[in-house]
Coordinates of C-alpha atoms and ligand atoms in Angstrom, one line a residue:
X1423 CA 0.0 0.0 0.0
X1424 CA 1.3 3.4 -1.1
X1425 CA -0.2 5.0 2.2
X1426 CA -0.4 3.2 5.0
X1427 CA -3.5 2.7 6.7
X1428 CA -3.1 4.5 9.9
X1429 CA -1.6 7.7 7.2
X1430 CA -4.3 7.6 5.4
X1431 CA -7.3 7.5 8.2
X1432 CA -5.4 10.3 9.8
X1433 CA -5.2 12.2 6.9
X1434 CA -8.9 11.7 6.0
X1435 CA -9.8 12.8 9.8
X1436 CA -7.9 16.3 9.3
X1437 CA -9.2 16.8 5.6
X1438 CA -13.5 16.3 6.6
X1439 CA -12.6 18.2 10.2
X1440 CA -11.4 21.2 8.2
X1441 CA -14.6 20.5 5.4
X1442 CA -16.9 20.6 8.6
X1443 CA -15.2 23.6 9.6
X1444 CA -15.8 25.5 6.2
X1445 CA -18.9 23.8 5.9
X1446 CA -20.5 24.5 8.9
X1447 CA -19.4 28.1 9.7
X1448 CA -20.8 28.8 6.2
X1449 CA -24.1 27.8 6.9
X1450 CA -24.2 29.7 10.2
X1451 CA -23.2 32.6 8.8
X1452 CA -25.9 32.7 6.3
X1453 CA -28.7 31.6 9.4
X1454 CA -27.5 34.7 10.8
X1455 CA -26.2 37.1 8.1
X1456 CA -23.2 36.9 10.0
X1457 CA -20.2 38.7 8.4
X1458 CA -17.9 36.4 9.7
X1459 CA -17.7 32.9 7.3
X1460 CA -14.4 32.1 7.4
X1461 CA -13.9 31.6 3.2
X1462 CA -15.0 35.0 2.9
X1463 CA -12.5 36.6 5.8
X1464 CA -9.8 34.6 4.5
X1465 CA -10.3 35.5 1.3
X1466 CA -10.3 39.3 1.4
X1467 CA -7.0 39.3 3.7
X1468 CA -5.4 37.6 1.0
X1469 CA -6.7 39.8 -2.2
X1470 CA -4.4 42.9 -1.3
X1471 CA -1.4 40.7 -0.8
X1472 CA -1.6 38.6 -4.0
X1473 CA 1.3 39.1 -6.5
X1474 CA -0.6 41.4 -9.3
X1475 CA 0.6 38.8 -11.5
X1476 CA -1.4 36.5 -10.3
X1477 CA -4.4 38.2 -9.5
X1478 CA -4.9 39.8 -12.9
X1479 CA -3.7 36.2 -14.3
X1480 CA -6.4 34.5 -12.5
X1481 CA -8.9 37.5 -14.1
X1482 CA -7.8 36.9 -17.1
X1483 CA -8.2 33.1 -16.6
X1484 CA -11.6 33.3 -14.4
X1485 CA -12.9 36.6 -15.9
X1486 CA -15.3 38.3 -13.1
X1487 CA -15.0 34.4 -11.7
X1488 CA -12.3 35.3 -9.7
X1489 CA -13.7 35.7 -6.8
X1490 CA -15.3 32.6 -6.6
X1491 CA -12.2 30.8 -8.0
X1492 CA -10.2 32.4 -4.8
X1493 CA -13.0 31.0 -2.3
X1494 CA -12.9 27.5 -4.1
X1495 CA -9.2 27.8 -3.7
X1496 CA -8.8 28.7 -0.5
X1497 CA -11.7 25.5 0.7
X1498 CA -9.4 22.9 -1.4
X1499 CA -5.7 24.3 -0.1
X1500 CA -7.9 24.3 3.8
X1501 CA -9.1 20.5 3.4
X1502 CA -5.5 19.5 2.2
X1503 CA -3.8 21.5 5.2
X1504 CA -6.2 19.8 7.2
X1505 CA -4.8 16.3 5.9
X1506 CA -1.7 17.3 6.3
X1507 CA -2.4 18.2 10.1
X1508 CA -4.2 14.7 10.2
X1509 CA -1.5 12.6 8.5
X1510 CA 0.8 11.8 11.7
X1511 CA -1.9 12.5 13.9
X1512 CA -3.1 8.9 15.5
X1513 CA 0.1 8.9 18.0
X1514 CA -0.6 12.4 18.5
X1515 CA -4.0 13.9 18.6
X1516 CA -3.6 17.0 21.0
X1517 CA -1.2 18.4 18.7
X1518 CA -3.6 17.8 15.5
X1519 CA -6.4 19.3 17.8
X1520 CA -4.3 22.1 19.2
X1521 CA -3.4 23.1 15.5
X1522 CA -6.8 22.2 13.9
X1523 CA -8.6 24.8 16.3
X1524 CA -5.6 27.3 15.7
X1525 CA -6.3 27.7 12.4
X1526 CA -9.4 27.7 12.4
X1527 CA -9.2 30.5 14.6
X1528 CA -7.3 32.8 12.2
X1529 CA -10.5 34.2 10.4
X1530 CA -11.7 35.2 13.9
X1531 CA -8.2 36.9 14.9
X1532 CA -8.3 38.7 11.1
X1533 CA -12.0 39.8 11.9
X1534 CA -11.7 40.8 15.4
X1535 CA -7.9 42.5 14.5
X1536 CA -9.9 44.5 11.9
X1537 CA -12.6 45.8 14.0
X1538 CA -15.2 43.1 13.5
X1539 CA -17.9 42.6 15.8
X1540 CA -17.6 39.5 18.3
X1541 CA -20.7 38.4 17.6
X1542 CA -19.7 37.8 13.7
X1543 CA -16.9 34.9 14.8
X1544 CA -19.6 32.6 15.8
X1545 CA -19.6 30.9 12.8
X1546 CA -16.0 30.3 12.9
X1547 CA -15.9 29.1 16.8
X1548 CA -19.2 26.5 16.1
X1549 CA -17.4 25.4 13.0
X1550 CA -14.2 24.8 15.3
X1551 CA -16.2 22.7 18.0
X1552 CA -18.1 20.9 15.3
X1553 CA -14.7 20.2 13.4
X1554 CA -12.7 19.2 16.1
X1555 CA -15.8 16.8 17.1
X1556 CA -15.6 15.2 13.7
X1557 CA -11.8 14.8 13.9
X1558 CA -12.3 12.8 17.5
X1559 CA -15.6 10.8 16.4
X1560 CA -13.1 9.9 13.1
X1561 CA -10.1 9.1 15.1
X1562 CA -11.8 6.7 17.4
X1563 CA -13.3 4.9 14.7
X1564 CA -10.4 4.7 12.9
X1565 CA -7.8 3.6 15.6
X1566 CA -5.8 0.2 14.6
X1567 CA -3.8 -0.6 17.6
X1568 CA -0.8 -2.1 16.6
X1569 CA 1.5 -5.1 17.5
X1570 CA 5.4 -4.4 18.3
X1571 CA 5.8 -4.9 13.9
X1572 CA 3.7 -2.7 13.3
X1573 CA 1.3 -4.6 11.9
X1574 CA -2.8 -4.0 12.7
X1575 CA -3.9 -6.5 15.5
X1576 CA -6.8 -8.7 14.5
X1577 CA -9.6 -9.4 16.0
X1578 CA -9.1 -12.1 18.8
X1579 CA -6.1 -9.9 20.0
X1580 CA -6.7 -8.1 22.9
X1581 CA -10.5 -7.3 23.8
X1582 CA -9.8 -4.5 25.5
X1583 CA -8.3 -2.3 22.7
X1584 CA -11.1 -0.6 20.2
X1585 CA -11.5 -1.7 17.3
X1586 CA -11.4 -0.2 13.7
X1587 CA -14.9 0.3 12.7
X1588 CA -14.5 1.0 9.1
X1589 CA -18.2 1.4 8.2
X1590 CA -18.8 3.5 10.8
X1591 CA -15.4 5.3 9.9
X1592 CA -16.9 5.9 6.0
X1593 CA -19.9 6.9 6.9
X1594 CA -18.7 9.4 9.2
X1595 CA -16.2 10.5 6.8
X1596 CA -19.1 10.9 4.2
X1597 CA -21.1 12.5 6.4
X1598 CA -18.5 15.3 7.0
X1599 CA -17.8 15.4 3.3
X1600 CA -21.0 16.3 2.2
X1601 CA -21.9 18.4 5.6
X1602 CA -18.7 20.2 4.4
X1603 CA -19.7 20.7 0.4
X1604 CA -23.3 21.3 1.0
X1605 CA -22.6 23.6 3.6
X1606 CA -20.1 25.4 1.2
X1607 CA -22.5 25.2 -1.8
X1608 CA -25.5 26.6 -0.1
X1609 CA -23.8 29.3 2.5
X1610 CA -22.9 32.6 3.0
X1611 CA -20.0 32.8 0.8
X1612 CA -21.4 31.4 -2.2
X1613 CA -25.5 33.6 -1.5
X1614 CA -22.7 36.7 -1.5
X1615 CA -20.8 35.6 -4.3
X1616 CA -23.7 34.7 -6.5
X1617 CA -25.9 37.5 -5.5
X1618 CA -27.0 39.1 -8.0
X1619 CA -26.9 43.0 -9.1
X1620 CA -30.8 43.5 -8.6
X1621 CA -30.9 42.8 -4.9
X1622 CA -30.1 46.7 -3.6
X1623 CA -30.9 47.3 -0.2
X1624 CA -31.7 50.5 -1.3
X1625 CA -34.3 53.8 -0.6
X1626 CA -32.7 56.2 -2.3
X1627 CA -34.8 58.0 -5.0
X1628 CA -32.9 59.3 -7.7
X1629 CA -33.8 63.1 -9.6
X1630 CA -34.9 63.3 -13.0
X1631 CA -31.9 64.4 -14.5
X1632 CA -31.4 68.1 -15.5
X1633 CA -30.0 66.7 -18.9
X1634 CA -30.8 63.5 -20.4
X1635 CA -28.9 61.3 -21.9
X1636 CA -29.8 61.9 -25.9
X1637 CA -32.1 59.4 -27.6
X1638 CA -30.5 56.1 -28.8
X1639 CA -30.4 56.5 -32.9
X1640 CA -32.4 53.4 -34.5
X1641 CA -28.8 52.5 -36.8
X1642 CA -26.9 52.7 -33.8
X1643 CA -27.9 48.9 -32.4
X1644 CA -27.5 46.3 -35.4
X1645 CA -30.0 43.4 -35.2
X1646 CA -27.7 40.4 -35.4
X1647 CA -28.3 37.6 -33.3
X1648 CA -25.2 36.7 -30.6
X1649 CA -24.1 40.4 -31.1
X1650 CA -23.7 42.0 -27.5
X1651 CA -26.2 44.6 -26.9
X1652 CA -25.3 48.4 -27.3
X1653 CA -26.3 48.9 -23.9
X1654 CA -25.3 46.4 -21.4
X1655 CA -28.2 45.4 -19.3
X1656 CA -27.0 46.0 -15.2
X1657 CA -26.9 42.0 -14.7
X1658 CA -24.8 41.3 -17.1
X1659 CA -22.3 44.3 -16.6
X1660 CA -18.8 42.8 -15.9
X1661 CA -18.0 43.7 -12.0
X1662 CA -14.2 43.8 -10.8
X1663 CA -12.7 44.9 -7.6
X1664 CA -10.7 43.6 -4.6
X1665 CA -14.1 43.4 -2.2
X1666 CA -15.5 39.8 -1.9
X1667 CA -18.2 41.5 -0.3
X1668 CA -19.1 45.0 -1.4
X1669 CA -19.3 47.7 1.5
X1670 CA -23.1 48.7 2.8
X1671 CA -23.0 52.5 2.8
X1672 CA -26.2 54.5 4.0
X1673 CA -26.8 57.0 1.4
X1674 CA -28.1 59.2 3.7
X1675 CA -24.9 59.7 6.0
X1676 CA -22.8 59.1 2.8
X1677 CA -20.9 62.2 1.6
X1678 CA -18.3 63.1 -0.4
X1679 CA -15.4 65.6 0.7
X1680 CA -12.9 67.3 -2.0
X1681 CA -9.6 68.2 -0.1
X1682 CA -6.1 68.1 -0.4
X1683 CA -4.3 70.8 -3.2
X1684 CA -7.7 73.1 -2.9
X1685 CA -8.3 77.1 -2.0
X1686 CA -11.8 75.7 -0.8
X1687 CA -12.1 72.6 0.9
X1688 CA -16.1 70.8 0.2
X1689 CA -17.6 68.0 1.9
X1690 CA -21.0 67.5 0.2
X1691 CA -24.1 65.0 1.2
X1692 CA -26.2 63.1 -1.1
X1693 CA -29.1 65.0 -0.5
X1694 CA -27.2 68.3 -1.8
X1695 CA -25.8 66.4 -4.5
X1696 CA -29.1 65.1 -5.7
X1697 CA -30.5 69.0 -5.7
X1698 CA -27.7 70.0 -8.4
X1699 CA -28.2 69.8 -11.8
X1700 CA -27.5 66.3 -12.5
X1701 CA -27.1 64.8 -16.1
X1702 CA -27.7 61.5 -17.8
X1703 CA -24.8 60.2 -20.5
X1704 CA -24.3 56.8 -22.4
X1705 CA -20.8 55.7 -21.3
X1706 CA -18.6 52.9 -21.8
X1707 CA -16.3 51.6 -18.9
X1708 CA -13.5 49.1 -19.9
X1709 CA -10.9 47.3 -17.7
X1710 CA -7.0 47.4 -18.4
X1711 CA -7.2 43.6 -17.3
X1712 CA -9.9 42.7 -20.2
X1713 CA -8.1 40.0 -22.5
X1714 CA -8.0 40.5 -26.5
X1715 CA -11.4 39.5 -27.2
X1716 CA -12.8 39.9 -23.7
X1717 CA -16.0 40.7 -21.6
X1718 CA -14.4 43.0 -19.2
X1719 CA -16.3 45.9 -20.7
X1720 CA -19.6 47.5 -20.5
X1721 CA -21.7 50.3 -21.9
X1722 CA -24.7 51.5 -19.5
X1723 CA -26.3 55.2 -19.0
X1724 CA -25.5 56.7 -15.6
X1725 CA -26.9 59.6 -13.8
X1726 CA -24.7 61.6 -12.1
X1727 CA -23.1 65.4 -11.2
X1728 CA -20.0 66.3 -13.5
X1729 CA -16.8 66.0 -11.1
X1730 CA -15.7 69.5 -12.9
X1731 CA -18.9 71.2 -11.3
X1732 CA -17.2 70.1 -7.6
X1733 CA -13.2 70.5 -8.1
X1734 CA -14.9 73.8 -9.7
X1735 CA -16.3 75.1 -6.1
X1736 CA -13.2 73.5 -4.3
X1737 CA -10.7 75.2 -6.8
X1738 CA -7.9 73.2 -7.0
X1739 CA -4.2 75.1 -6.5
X1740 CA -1.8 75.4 -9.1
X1741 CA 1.0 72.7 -9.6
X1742 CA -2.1 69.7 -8.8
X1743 CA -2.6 67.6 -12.1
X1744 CA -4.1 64.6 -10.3
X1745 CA -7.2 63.8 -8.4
X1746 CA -6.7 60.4 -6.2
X1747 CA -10.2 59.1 -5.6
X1748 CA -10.5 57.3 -2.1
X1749 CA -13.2 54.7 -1.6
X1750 CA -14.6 53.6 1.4
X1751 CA -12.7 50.5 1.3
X1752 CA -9.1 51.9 0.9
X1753 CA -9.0 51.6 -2.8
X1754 CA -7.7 54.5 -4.8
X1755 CA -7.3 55.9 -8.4
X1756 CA -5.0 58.4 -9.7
X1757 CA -6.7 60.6 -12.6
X1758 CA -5.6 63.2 -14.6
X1759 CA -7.1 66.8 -13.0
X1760 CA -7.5 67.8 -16.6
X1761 CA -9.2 65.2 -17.5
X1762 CA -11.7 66.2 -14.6
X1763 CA -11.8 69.2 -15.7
X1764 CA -12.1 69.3 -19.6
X1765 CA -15.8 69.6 -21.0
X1766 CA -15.8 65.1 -21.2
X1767 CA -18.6 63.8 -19.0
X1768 CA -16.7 62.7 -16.1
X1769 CA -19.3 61.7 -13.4
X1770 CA -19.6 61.4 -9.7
X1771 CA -22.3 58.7 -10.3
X1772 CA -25.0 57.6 -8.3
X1773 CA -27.5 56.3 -10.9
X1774 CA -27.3 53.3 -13.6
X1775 CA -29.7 52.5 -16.4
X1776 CA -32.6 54.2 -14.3
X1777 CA -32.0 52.4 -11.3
X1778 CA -29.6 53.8 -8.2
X1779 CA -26.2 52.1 -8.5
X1780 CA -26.3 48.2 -7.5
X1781 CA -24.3 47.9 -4.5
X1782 CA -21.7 45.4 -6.9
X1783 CA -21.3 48.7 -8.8
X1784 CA -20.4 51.4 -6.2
X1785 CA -23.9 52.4 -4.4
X1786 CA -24.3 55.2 -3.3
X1787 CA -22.2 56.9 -5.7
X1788 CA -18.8 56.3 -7.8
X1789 CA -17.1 57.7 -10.3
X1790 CA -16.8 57.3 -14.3
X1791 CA -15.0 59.0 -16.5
X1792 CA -15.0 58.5 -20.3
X1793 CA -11.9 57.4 -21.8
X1794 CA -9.9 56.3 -18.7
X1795 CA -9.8 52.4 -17.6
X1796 CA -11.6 51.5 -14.3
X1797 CA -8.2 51.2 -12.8
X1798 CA -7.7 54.9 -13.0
X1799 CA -10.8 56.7 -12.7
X1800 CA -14.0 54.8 -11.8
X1801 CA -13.8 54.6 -8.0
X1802 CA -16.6 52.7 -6.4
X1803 CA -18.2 53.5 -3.0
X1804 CA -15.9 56.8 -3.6
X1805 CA -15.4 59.4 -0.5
X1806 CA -13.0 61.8 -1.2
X1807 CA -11.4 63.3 -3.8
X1808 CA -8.1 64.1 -3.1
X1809 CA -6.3 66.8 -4.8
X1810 CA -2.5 66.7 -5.7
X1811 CA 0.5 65.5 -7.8
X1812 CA 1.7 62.7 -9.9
X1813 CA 4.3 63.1 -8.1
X1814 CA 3.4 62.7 -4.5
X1815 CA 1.0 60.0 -4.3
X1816 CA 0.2 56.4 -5.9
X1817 CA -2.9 54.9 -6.3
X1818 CA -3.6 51.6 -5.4
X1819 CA -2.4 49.3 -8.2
X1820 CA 0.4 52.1 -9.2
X1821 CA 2.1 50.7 -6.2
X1822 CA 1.2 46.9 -7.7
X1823 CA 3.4 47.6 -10.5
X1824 CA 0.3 49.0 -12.6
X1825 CA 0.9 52.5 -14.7
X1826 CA -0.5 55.9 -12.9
X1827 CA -2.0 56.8 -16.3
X1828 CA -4.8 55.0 -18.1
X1829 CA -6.2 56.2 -21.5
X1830 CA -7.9 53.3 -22.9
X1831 CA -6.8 52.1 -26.2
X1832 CA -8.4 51.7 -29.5
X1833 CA -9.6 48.0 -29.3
X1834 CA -12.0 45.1 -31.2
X1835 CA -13.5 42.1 -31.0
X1836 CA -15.8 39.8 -32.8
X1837 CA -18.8 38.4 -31.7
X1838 CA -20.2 36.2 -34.4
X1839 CA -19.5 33.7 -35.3
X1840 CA -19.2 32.3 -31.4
X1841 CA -15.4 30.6 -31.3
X1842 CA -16.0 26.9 -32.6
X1843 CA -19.4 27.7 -34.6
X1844 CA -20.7 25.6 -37.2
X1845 CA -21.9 28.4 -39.6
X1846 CA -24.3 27.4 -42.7
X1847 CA -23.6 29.5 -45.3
X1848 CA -26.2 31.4 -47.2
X1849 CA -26.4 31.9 -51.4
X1850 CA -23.4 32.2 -52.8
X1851 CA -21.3 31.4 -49.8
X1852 CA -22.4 34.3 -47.6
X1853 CA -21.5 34.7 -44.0
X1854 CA -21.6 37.1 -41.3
X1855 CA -19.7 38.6 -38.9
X1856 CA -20.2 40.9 -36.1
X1857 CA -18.9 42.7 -33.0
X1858 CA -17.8 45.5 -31.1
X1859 CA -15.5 48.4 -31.5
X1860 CA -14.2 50.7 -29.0
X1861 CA -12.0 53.8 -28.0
X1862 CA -13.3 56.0 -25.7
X1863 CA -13.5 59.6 -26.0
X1864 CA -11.6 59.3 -29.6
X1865 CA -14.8 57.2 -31.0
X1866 CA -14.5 54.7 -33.7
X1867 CA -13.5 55.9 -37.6
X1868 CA -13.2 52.6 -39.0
X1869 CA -13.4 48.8 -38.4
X1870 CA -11.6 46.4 -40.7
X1871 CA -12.0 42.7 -40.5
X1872 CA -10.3 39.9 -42.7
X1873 CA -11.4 36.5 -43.7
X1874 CA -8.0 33.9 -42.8
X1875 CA -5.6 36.1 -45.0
X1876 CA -7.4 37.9 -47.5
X1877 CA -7.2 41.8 -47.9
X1878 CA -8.5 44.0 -44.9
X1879 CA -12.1 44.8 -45.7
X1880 CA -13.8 47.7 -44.5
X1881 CA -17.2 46.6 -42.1
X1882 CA -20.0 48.2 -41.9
X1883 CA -20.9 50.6 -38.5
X1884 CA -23.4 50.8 -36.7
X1885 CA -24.8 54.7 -35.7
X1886 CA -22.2 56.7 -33.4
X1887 CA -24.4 56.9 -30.1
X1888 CA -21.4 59.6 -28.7
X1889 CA -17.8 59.0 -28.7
X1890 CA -17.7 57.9 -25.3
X1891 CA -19.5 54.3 -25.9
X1892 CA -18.4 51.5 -28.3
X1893 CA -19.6 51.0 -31.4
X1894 CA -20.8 47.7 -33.1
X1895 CA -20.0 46.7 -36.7
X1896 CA -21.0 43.8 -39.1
X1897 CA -19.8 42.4 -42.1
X1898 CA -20.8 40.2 -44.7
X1899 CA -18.5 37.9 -46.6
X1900 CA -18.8 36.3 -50.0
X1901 CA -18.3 32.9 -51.6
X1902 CA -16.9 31.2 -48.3
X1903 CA -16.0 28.0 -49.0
X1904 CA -16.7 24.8 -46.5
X1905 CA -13.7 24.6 -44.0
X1906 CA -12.5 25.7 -41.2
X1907 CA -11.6 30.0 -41.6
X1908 CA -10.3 32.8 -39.0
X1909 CA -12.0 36.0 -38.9
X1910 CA -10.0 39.3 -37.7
X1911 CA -10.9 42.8 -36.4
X1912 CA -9.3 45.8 -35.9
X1913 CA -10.1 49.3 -35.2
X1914 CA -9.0 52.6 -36.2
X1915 CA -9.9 55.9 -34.2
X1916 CA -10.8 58.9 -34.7
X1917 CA -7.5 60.3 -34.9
X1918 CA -6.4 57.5 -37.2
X1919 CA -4.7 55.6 -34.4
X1920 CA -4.9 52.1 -35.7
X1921 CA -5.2 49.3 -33.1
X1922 CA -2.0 48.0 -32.1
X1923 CA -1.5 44.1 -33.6
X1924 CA 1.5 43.4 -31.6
X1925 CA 0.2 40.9 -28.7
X1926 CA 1.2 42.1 -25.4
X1927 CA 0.5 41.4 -21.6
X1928 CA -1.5 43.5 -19.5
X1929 CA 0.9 44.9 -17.2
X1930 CA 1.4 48.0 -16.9
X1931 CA -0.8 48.8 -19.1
X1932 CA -3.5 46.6 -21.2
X1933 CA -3.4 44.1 -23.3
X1934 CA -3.1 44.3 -26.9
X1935 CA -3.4 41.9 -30.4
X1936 CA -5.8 41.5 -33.1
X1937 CA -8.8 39.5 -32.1
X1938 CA -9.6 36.6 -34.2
X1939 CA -12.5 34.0 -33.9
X1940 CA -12.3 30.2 -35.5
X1941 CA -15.5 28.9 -37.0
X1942 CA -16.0 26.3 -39.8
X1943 CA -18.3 26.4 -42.4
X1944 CA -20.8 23.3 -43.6
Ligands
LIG505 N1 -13.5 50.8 -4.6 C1 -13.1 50.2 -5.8 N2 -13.4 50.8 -6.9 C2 -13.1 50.3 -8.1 C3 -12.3 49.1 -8.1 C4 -12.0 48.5 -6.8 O1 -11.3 47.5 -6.8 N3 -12.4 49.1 -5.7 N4 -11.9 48.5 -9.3 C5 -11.8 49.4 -10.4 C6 -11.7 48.7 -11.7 S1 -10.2 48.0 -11.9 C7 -12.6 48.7 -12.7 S2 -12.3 48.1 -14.2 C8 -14.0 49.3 -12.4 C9 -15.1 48.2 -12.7 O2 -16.3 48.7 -12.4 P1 -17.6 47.8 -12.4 O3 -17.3 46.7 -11.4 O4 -18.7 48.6 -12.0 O5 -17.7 47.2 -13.8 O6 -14.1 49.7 -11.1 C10 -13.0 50.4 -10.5 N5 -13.4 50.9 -9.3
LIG506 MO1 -10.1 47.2 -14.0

């Protein structure tokens, strides 16, 4: 045998204790709304200390999955520890117990270090006692006493001794198991991570807008089927951030204070802000971690108060050029002042498609500002704005080895055909292609796309909506023959920038390369 018995009971004590743990404290917490389930502590302590290369490695891998690829991670490398602990443990029990219940005390030191509420670290303390008592209940069941060789004792040996009872000792074990997955599967952690955008705990009654967002022209959304939507419905928006669990912030003791390089410090409430003249604008919002040919980008219409009317009444000194946006969580963005202060639509937003903000999205109010990544400008759950100079501060993935400046670039991507399609062709060998175009504040001139290595051909556009959202473009190409054949897209802006084809990482700044899709046709 490759493990011997006693190894391998131990090890299967440890691993269902610490599945009993998770398990269990998960399932309390979500009894009790408790903030404190143990996958979830764990795994924001670690999201700030996670080499950017692999966190934005694991988004570009899990897309907004991440976070609920960290949680799975953190359960699986939890169980194994728990093995481990277990492996040795027959001969010495106290020890596994002693280091068992440590652990599983860390989420409760993190919590209570971070000025948690006692109350939340129930979940982690029943999950302890219920974990430990699985370890003992295993451990008895699966204690072989041994002769002087080593070898298990049968039965006739000595009455007094117990007994391996390996039925009981699988069933237990099973028991555990599935205690452990269901508890996982159906608590807190996973009702938080799955939760969708709808569910806003929300009162807050937005304004009609003092300006609304123009009309959408009828040419400006093409009707092909699998083509993403102009305007990306609040569900599906992509959501990234380092919060497992976004903040709850009342909106009505919410404010907002401008400081730092200013003649005139502001601190503004939500109720003043609602009573300015707010304005409505169809904006795209991209991430610097979306892959060639990703999701990470979305298109909605937000409500909100230009930043430029507030850094206008806090009058910023000369020598700032950079406002550092704080949020309520500690993250922080570093945006060009003139950018904030030019006649673009930069918004301290507390409204999306007609609805108040999601609380995923930055509830009660964040920022976006057209042509800048998220990374740099679109602080959710923001507080302050801050002021001051490239040169003095970093934002919060600057000092990750991110760049301080973010102007998106011109970028594709197809659509249609899906990768792997089987596409019929219509008379005379027609197919057709479609997908999205983007570059912020620039807008879209042109959109080329080529059929495996033919000549560039130009695609046709949908309607500019404004400059500040993506565009969508479809093209129709002739006498395809059966096969398998690449389609590729790029862009060219409004300045004539044409999209960069050299494939490069993200970091520092995004990603670049031709997007390309691989369908056959029948
Ligand atoms: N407070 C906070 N704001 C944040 C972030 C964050 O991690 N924390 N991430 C930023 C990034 S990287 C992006 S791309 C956008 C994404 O906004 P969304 O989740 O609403 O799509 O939010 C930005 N605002
Ligand atoms: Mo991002």
């Amino acid at each position: 045998m490759l493990v011997e018995r006693r190894t391998l009971r131990g090890m299967i004590a440890g691993a269902v204790a610490a599945a009993v743990y998770f398990g269990s404290a998960e399932i309390i917490a979500g009894a009790f709304r408790a903030a404190g389930a143990p996958l979830l502590i764990l795994g924001q302590m670690i999201i700030p200390v996670v080499p950017t290369s692999v966190i934005k490695a694991a988004i570009a891998v899990f897309g907004t999955h991440d976070k609920v690829a960290l949680v799975i991670t953190i359960l699986v490398v939890g169980v194994m520890i728990g093995g481990l602990i277990g492996r040795r443990s027959i001969e010495r029990q106290l020890l596994a117990m002693v280091l068992l219940a440590g652990l599983g005390l860390l989420p409760v030191v993190l919590l209570l270090g971070s000025g948690g509420r006692p109350a939340d670290a129930l979940p982690a303390v029943c999950g302890i006692v219920l974990g430990i008592g699985t370890y003992l209940g295993l451990i008895r069941l699966g204690h072989v006493t041994t002769d002087s060789r080593g070898a298990p004792t049968h039965a006739g040996g000595d009455e007094t001794r117990p007994r391996p009872d390996r039925r009981a000792f699988v069933a237990l074990a099973g028991l555990g198991a599935g205690l452990g997955i269901a508890g996982v599967a159906l608590g807190r952690s996973a009702a938080v991570l799955a939760r969708s955008t709808s569910a806003t705990l929300t009162t807050l009654v937005l304004p009609a807008p003092a300006t609304s967002a123009p009309a959408i022209p009828a040419g400006a959304q093409l009707q092909v089927p699998g083509l993403a939507p102009l305007i990306t419905g609040t569900d599906d928006f992509y959501r990234i951030d380092t919060l497992l669990v976004p903040p709850v912030i009342d909106a009505s003791t919410w404010s907002l204070r401008i400081h730092g390089m200013v003649e005139n410090e502001v601190r503004i409430t939500m109720a003043e802000l609602l009573e300015l003249p707010i304005e409505e604008h169809h904006l795209s919002l991209t991430c610097v971690s979306n892959p060639v040919g990703g999701d990470l980008i979305g298109t909605a219409k937000w409500l909100g108060l230009p930043v430029r009317e507030l850094l206008a009444r806090a009058r910023p000194m000369p020598g700032a050029d950079m406002v550092l946006s704080h949020s309520d969580d500690g993250f922080s963005a570093s945006t060009p002042l003139e950018v904030l202060t030019d006649e673009r639509a930069a918004l301290v937003a507390v409204g999306m498609n007609d609805a108040p903000l999601p609380r995923e999205h930055g509830f009660p109010a964040r920022l976006v500002v057209p042509g800048l990544y998220g990374f740099v400008s679109a602080t959710k759950w923001v507080t302050e704005l801050e002021v001051t100079r490239f040169a003095d501060q970093q934002a919060y993935w600057t000092r990750r080895g991110w760049s301080s400046h973010g102007t998106v670039l011109v970028a594709s991507r197809v659509d249609v055909p899906r990768a792997g399609a089987r596409v019929r062709a219509g008379d005379g060998g027609r197919v057709v292609t479609a997908g999205m175009a983007w570059a912020q504040h620039t807008g879209i001139a042109e959109v080329q796309v080529r059929l495996d290595n033919g000549d560039w051909q130009s695609a046709q556009l949908g309607e500019e909506l404004n400059i500040d959202t993506w565009r969508q473009w479809r093209h129709e190409f002739d006498g395809v023959e059966p096969g398998t054949h690449t389609v590729t897209v790029r862009a060219t802006d409004a300045q004539g920038t044409v999209q960069i084809s050299e494939r490069r990482p993200a970091i520092p700044g995004s990603a670049t390369g031709l997007h390309d899709r691989r369908f056959s046709v029948e």
